[in-house]
Structures are given as structure tokens and as C-alpha cells.
mmCIF file with all atom_site columns, C-alpha atoms in Angstrom:
data_model
loop_
_atom_site.group_PDB
_atom_site.id
_atom_site.type_symbol
_atom_site.label_atom_id
_atom_site.label_alt_id
_atom_site.label_comp_id
_atom_site.label_asym_id
_atom_site.label_entity_id
_atom_site.label_seq_id
_atom_site.pdbx_PDB_ins_code
_atom_site.Cartn_x
_atom_site.Cartn_y
_atom_site.Cartn_z
_atom_site.occupancy
_atom_site.B_iso_or_equiv
_atom_site.pdbx_formal_charge
_atom_site.auth_seq_id
_atom_site.auth_comp_id
_atom_site.auth_asym_id
_atom_site.auth_atom_id
_atom_site.pdbx_PDB_model_num
ATOM 1   C CA . UNK U 1 1   ? 2.803   8.822   5.522   1.00 0.00 ? 82  UNK U CA 1
ATOM 2   C CA . UNK U 1 2   ? 1.045   7.349   8.566   1.00 0.00 ? 83  UNK U CA 1
ATOM 3   C CA . UNK U 1 3   ? -1.031  4.909   6.462   1.00 0.00 ? 84  UNK U CA 1
ATOM 4   C CA . UNK U 1 4   ? 2.033   3.529   4.694   1.00 0.00 ? 85  UNK U CA 1
ATOM 5   C CA . UNK U 1 5   ? 3.983   3.454   7.950   1.00 0.00 ? 86  UNK U CA 1
ATOM 6   C CA . UNK U 1 6   ? 1.247   1.421   9.661   1.00 0.00 ? 87  UNK U CA 1
ATOM 7   C CA . UNK U 1 7   ? 1.036   -0.970  6.709   1.00 0.00 ? 88  UNK U CA 1
ATOM 8   C CA . UNK U 1 8   ? 4.818   -1.418  6.707   1.00 0.00 ? 89  UNK U CA 1
ATOM 9   C CA . UNK U 1 9   ? 5.142   -1.926  10.449  1.00 0.00 ? 90  UNK U CA 1
ATOM 10  C CA . UNK U 1 10  ? 1.973   -3.820  11.361  1.00 0.00 ? 91  UNK U CA 1
ATOM 11  C CA . UNK U 1 11  ? 0.989   -5.683  8.210   1.00 0.00 ? 92  UNK U CA 1
ATOM 12  C CA . UNK U 1 12  ? 3.821   -6.356  5.757   1.00 0.00 ? 93  UNK U CA 1
ATOM 13  C CA . UNK U 1 13  ? 6.808   -6.093  8.147   1.00 0.00 ? 94  UNK U CA 1
ATOM 14  C CA . UNK U 1 14  ? 8.699   -3.898  5.696   1.00 0.00 ? 95  UNK U CA 1
ATOM 15  C CA . UNK U 1 15  ? 11.548  -1.580  6.559   1.00 0.00 ? 96  UNK U CA 1
ATOM 16  C CA . UNK U 1 16  ? 10.436  2.036   6.222   1.00 0.00 ? 97  UNK U CA 1
ATOM 17  C CA . UNK U 1 17  ? 13.697  2.726   4.384   1.00 0.00 ? 98  UNK U CA 1
ATOM 18  C CA . UNK U 1 18  ? 12.359  0.573   1.516   1.00 0.00 ? 99  UNK U CA 1
ATOM 19  C CA . UNK U 1 19  ? 9.347   2.869   1.009   1.00 0.00 ? 100 UNK U CA 1
ATOM 20  C CA . UNK U 1 20  ? 9.315   6.374   -0.441  1.00 0.00 ? 101 UNK U CA 1
ATOM 21  C CA . UNK U 1 21  ? 6.618   8.973   -0.967  1.00 0.00 ? 102 UNK U CA 1
ATOM 22  C CA . UNK U 1 22  ? 6.943   11.299  -3.945  1.00 0.00 ? 103 UNK U CA 1
ATOM 23  C CA . UNK U 1 23  ? 4.768   13.914  -5.616  1.00 0.00 ? 104 UNK U CA 1
ATOM 24  C CA . UNK U 1 24  ? 4.028   13.890  -9.315  1.00 0.00 ? 105 UNK U CA 1
ATOM 25  C CA . UNK U 1 25  ? 1.271   16.448  -9.912  1.00 0.00 ? 106 UNK U CA 1
ATOM 26  C CA . UNK U 1 26  ? 0.397   15.279  -13.430 1.00 0.00 ? 107 UNK U CA 1
ATOM 27  C CA . UNK U 1 27  ? 1.527   11.679  -13.878 1.00 0.00 ? 108 UNK U CA 1
ATOM 28  C CA . UNK U 1 28  ? -0.770  8.676   -14.001 1.00 0.00 ? 109 UNK U CA 1
ATOM 29  C CA . UNK U 1 29  ? 1.431   6.449   -11.817 1.00 0.00 ? 110 UNK U CA 1
ATOM 30  C CA . UNK U 1 30  ? -0.048  5.683   -8.410  1.00 0.00 ? 111 UNK U CA 1
ATOM 31  C CA . UNK U 1 31  ? 2.962   3.688   -7.230  1.00 0.00 ? 112 UNK U CA 1
ATOM 32  C CA . UNK U 1 32  ? 5.906   1.781   -8.594  1.00 0.00 ? 113 UNK U CA 1
ATOM 33  C CA . UNK U 1 33  ? 8.575   -0.704  -7.516  1.00 0.00 ? 114 UNK U CA 1
ATOM 34  C CA . UNK U 1 34  ? 12.167  0.126   -8.376  1.00 0.00 ? 115 UNK U CA 1
ATOM 35  C CA . UNK U 1 35  ? 14.790  -2.412  -7.329  1.00 0.00 ? 116 UNK U CA 1
ATOM 36  C CA . UNK U 1 36  ? 12.586  -3.659  -4.453  1.00 0.00 ? 117 UNK U CA 1
ATOM 37  C CA . UNK U 1 37  ? 11.907  -0.148  -3.168  1.00 0.00 ? 118 UNK U CA 1
ATOM 38  C CA . UNK U 1 38  ? 8.281   0.931   -3.230  1.00 0.00 ? 119 UNK U CA 1
ATOM 39  C CA . UNK U 1 39  ? 7.371   4.476   -4.294  1.00 0.00 ? 120 UNK U CA 1
ATOM 40  C CA . UNK U 1 40  ? 3.935   6.010   -3.714  1.00 0.00 ? 121 UNK U CA 1
ATOM 41  C CA . UNK U 1 41  ? 2.591   9.184   -5.327  1.00 0.00 ? 122 UNK U CA 1
ATOM 42  C CA . UNK U 1 42  ? 1.134   11.381  -2.578  1.00 0.00 ? 123 UNK U CA 1
ATOM 43  C CA . UNK U 1 43  ? -1.090  13.101  -5.156  1.00 0.00 ? 124 UNK U CA 1
ATOM 44  C CA . UNK U 1 44  ? -3.282  10.003  -5.295  1.00 0.00 ? 125 UNK U CA 1
ATOM 45  C CA . UNK U 1 45  ? -3.557  9.777   -1.527  1.00 0.00 ? 126 UNK U CA 1
ATOM 46  C CA . UNK U 1 46  ? -4.515  13.455  -1.385  1.00 0.00 ? 127 UNK U CA 1
ATOM 47  C CA . UNK U 1 47  ? -7.092  13.232  -4.159  1.00 0.00 ? 128 UNK U CA 1
ATOM 48  C CA . UNK U 1 48  ? -8.633  9.921   -3.049  1.00 0.00 ? 129 UNK U CA 1
ATOM 49  C CA . UNK U 1 49  ? -8.415  9.879   0.735   1.00 0.00 ? 130 UNK U CA 1
ATOM 50  C CA . UNK U 1 50  ? -7.239  13.096  2.364   1.00 0.00 ? 131 UNK U CA 1
ATOM 51  C CA . UNK U 1 51  ? -9.824  14.985  4.420   1.00 0.00 ? 132 UNK U CA 1
ATOM 52  C CA . UNK U 1 52  ? -8.634  17.761  6.736   1.00 0.00 ? 133 UNK U CA 1
ATOM 53  C CA . UNK U 1 53  ? -8.889  16.840  10.425  1.00 0.00 ? 134 UNK U CA 1
ATOM 54  C CA . UNK U 1 54  ? -10.310 13.384  9.629   1.00 0.00 ? 135 UNK U CA 1
ATOM 55  C CA . UNK U 1 55  ? -8.139  10.307  10.162  1.00 0.00 ? 136 UNK U CA 1
ATOM 56  C CA . UNK U 1 56  ? -7.833  7.782   7.329   1.00 0.00 ? 137 UNK U CA 1
ATOM 57  C CA . UNK U 1 57  ? -10.587 5.174   7.372   1.00 0.00 ? 138 UNK U CA 1
ATOM 58  C CA . UNK U 1 58  ? -10.679 1.469   6.552   1.00 0.00 ? 139 UNK U CA 1
ATOM 59  C CA . UNK U 1 59  ? -11.380 2.083   2.843   1.00 0.00 ? 140 UNK U CA 1
ATOM 60  C CA . UNK U 1 60  ? -8.216  4.199   2.672   1.00 0.00 ? 141 UNK U CA 1
ATOM 61  C CA . UNK U 1 61  ? -6.169  1.493   4.369   1.00 0.00 ? 142 UNK U CA 1
ATOM 62  C CA . UNK U 1 62  ? -7.710  -1.201  2.142   1.00 0.00 ? 143 UNK U CA 1
ATOM 63  C CA . UNK U 1 63  ? -6.826  0.743   -1.003  1.00 0.00 ? 144 UNK U CA 1
ATOM 64  C CA . UNK U 1 64  ? -3.184  1.262   -0.028  1.00 0.00 ? 145 UNK U CA 1
ATOM 65  C CA . UNK U 1 65  ? -2.922  -2.292  1.359   1.00 0.00 ? 146 UNK U CA 1
ATOM 66  C CA . UNK U 1 66  ? -3.900  -3.610  -2.069  1.00 0.00 ? 147 UNK U CA 1
ATOM 67  C CA . UNK U 1 67  ? -1.658  -1.137  -3.896  1.00 0.00 ? 148 UNK U CA 1
ATOM 68  C CA . UNK U 1 68  ? 1.255   -2.235  -1.707  1.00 0.00 ? 149 UNK U CA 1
ATOM 69  C CA . UNK U 1 69  ? 0.478   -5.912  -2.441  1.00 0.00 ? 150 UNK U CA 1
ATOM 70  C CA . UNK U 1 70  ? 0.513   -5.093  -6.156  1.00 0.00 ? 151 UNK U CA 1
ATOM 71  C CA . UNK U 1 71  ? 3.928   -3.433  -5.868  1.00 0.00 ? 152 UNK U CA 1
ATOM 72  C CA . UNK U 1 72  ? 5.345   -6.216  -3.697  1.00 0.00 ? 153 UNK U CA 1
ATOM 73  C CA . UNK U 1 73  ? 4.290   -8.728  -6.352  1.00 0.00 ? 154 UNK U CA 1
ATOM 74  C CA . UNK U 1 74  ? 6.706   -6.954  -8.693  1.00 0.00 ? 155 UNK U CA 1
ATOM 75  C CA . UNK U 1 75  ? 9.527   -8.293  -6.514  1.00 0.00 ? 156 UNK U CA 1
ATOM 76  C CA . UNK U 1 76  ? 8.596   -11.699 -7.940  1.00 0.00 ? 157 UNK U CA 1
ATOM 77  C CA . UNK U 1 77  ? 7.538   -10.830 -11.508 1.00 0.00 ? 158 UNK U CA 1
ATOM 78  C CA . UNK U 1 78  ? 8.040   -7.572  -13.384 1.00 0.00 ? 159 UNK U CA 1
ATOM 79  C CA . UNK U 1 79  ? 5.324   -7.809  -16.043 1.00 0.00 ? 160 UNK U CA 1
ATOM 80  C CA . UNK U 1 80  ? 1.614   -7.194  -15.531 1.00 0.00 ? 161 UNK U CA 1
ATOM 81  C CA . UNK U 1 81  ? 0.449   -10.667 -16.432 1.00 0.00 ? 162 UNK U CA 1
ATOM 82  C CA . UNK U 1 82  ? -1.411  -13.590 -14.868 1.00 0.00 ? 163 UNK U CA 1
ATOM 83  C CA . UNK U 1 83  ? 1.596   -14.503 -12.719 1.00 0.00 ? 164 UNK U CA 1
ATOM 84  C CA . UNK U 1 84  ? 1.696   -10.965 -11.337 1.00 0.00 ? 165 UNK U CA 1
ATOM 85  C CA . UNK U 1 85  ? -2.038  -11.186 -10.647 1.00 0.00 ? 166 UNK U CA 1
ATOM 86  C CA . UNK U 1 86  ? -1.502  -14.477 -8.851  1.00 0.00 ? 167 UNK U CA 1
ATOM 87  C CA . UNK U 1 87  ? 1.232   -13.045 -6.610  1.00 0.00 ? 168 UNK U CA 1
ATOM 88  C CA . UNK U 1 88  ? -0.783  -9.896  -5.876  1.00 0.00 ? 169 UNK U CA 1
ATOM 89  C CA . UNK U 1 89  ? -3.744  -12.043 -4.810  1.00 0.00 ? 170 UNK U CA 1
ATOM 90  C CA . UNK U 1 90  ? -1.398  -14.224 -2.762  1.00 0.00 ? 171 UNK U CA 1
ATOM 91  C CA . UNK U 1 91  ? -0.055  -11.208 -0.871  1.00 0.00 ? 172 UNK U CA 1
ATOM 92  C CA . UNK U 1 92  ? -3.600  -9.988  -0.205  1.00 0.00 ? 173 UNK U CA 1
ATOM 93  C CA . UNK U 1 93  ? -4.691  -13.416 1.036   1.00 0.00 ? 174 UNK U CA 1
ATOM 94  C CA . UNK U 1 94  ? -1.602  -13.945 3.184   1.00 0.00 ? 175 UNK U CA 1
ATOM 95  C CA . UNK U 1 95  ? -1.629  -10.512 4.847   1.00 0.00 ? 176 UNK U CA 1
ATOM 96  C CA . UNK U 1 96  ? -5.380  -9.827  5.115   1.00 0.00 ? 177 UNK U CA 1
ATOM 97  C CA . UNK U 1 97  ? -5.532  -11.173 8.708   1.00 0.00 ? 178 UNK U CA 1
ATOM 98  C CA . UNK U 1 98  ? -2.823  -8.685  9.714   1.00 0.00 ? 179 UNK U CA 1
ATOM 99  C CA . UNK U 1 99  ? -4.802  -5.862  8.086   1.00 0.00 ? 180 UNK U CA 1
ATOM 100 C CA . UNK U 1 100 ? -7.846  -6.947  10.097  1.00 0.00 ? 181 UNK U CA 1
ATOM 101 C CA . UNK U 1 101 ? -5.708  -6.845  13.260  1.00 0.00 ? 182 UNK U CA 1
ATOM 102 C CA . UNK U 1 102 ? -4.538  -3.359  12.341  1.00 0.00 ? 183 UNK U CA 1
ATOM 103 C CA . UNK U 1 103 ? -8.170  -2.279  11.959  1.00 0.00 ? 184 UNK U CA 1
ATOM 104 C CA . UNK U 1 104 ? -8.842  -3.556  15.484  1.00 0.00 ? 185 UNK U CA 1
ATOM 105 C CA . UNK U 1 105 ? -5.768  -1.772  16.815  1.00 0.00 ? 186 UNK U CA 1
ATOM 106 C CA . UNK U 1 106 ? -6.911  1.485   15.169  1.00 0.00 ? 187 UNK U CA 1
ATOM 107 C CA . UNK U 1 107 ? -10.529 0.836   16.262  1.00 0.00 ? 188 UNK U CA 1
ATOM 108 C CA . UNK U 1 108 ? -11.854 0.751   12.684  1.00 0.00 ? 189 UNK U CA 1
ATOM 109 C CA . UNK U 1 109 ? -14.693 -1.306  11.343  1.00 0.00 ? 190 UNK U CA 1
#
């Protein structure tokens, strides 16, 4: 939850109420956007980035930053097509400086 909270508050300026974490132990969905609410499957965080007693690192934040950009792009276009790719890349480009600032705040390299 802390990674998504930091991305919402310090990078994308999203209300936490618009983000949900769920657990699907078998599904292939990492995240989805439903009516402008973003939903993230904690199983993927656990399998990809969770290490007991070790804080999330910059690769973890970068992964979820990009996943969040992908889901935010669905606010503008629902299909996975070139327009969606364009908007995802636009979100990444626009908010990358704020991610870099978050890395500095968290003392990450």
C-alpha cells in the first residue's frame, strides 16, 4: 500500500479513495481501471517486489509508476491500441520528474 500511496500523493496527485488494492490469487490481471477507479492486485506486488524487512526500491516504484500510467491512460481511451500507448507514454513523460523527486525524497538512486 505504501508504494501506491506515495505514487498517488507525491507523483500523480490522485485521491487515495480512487485507488483500491485487491487480491486475486490466480488471475492474470495486474491492475485495471473501472469507472476511473484504479485497482491493483496485491499478488503481483508480493510476487515481484515484496521482500521481508526490506523497503521497496526504485525498480519497484518504477514498475508501479508505469502500471499506474497505463491504467490512467484508460481514463482517456478504453482499448489497448496506439492511442492508449500514446497516452500511457504521455503520462510517463509528464510525471517522470515527480517520480525522480520522490526518489530523492525517499533517498533512492
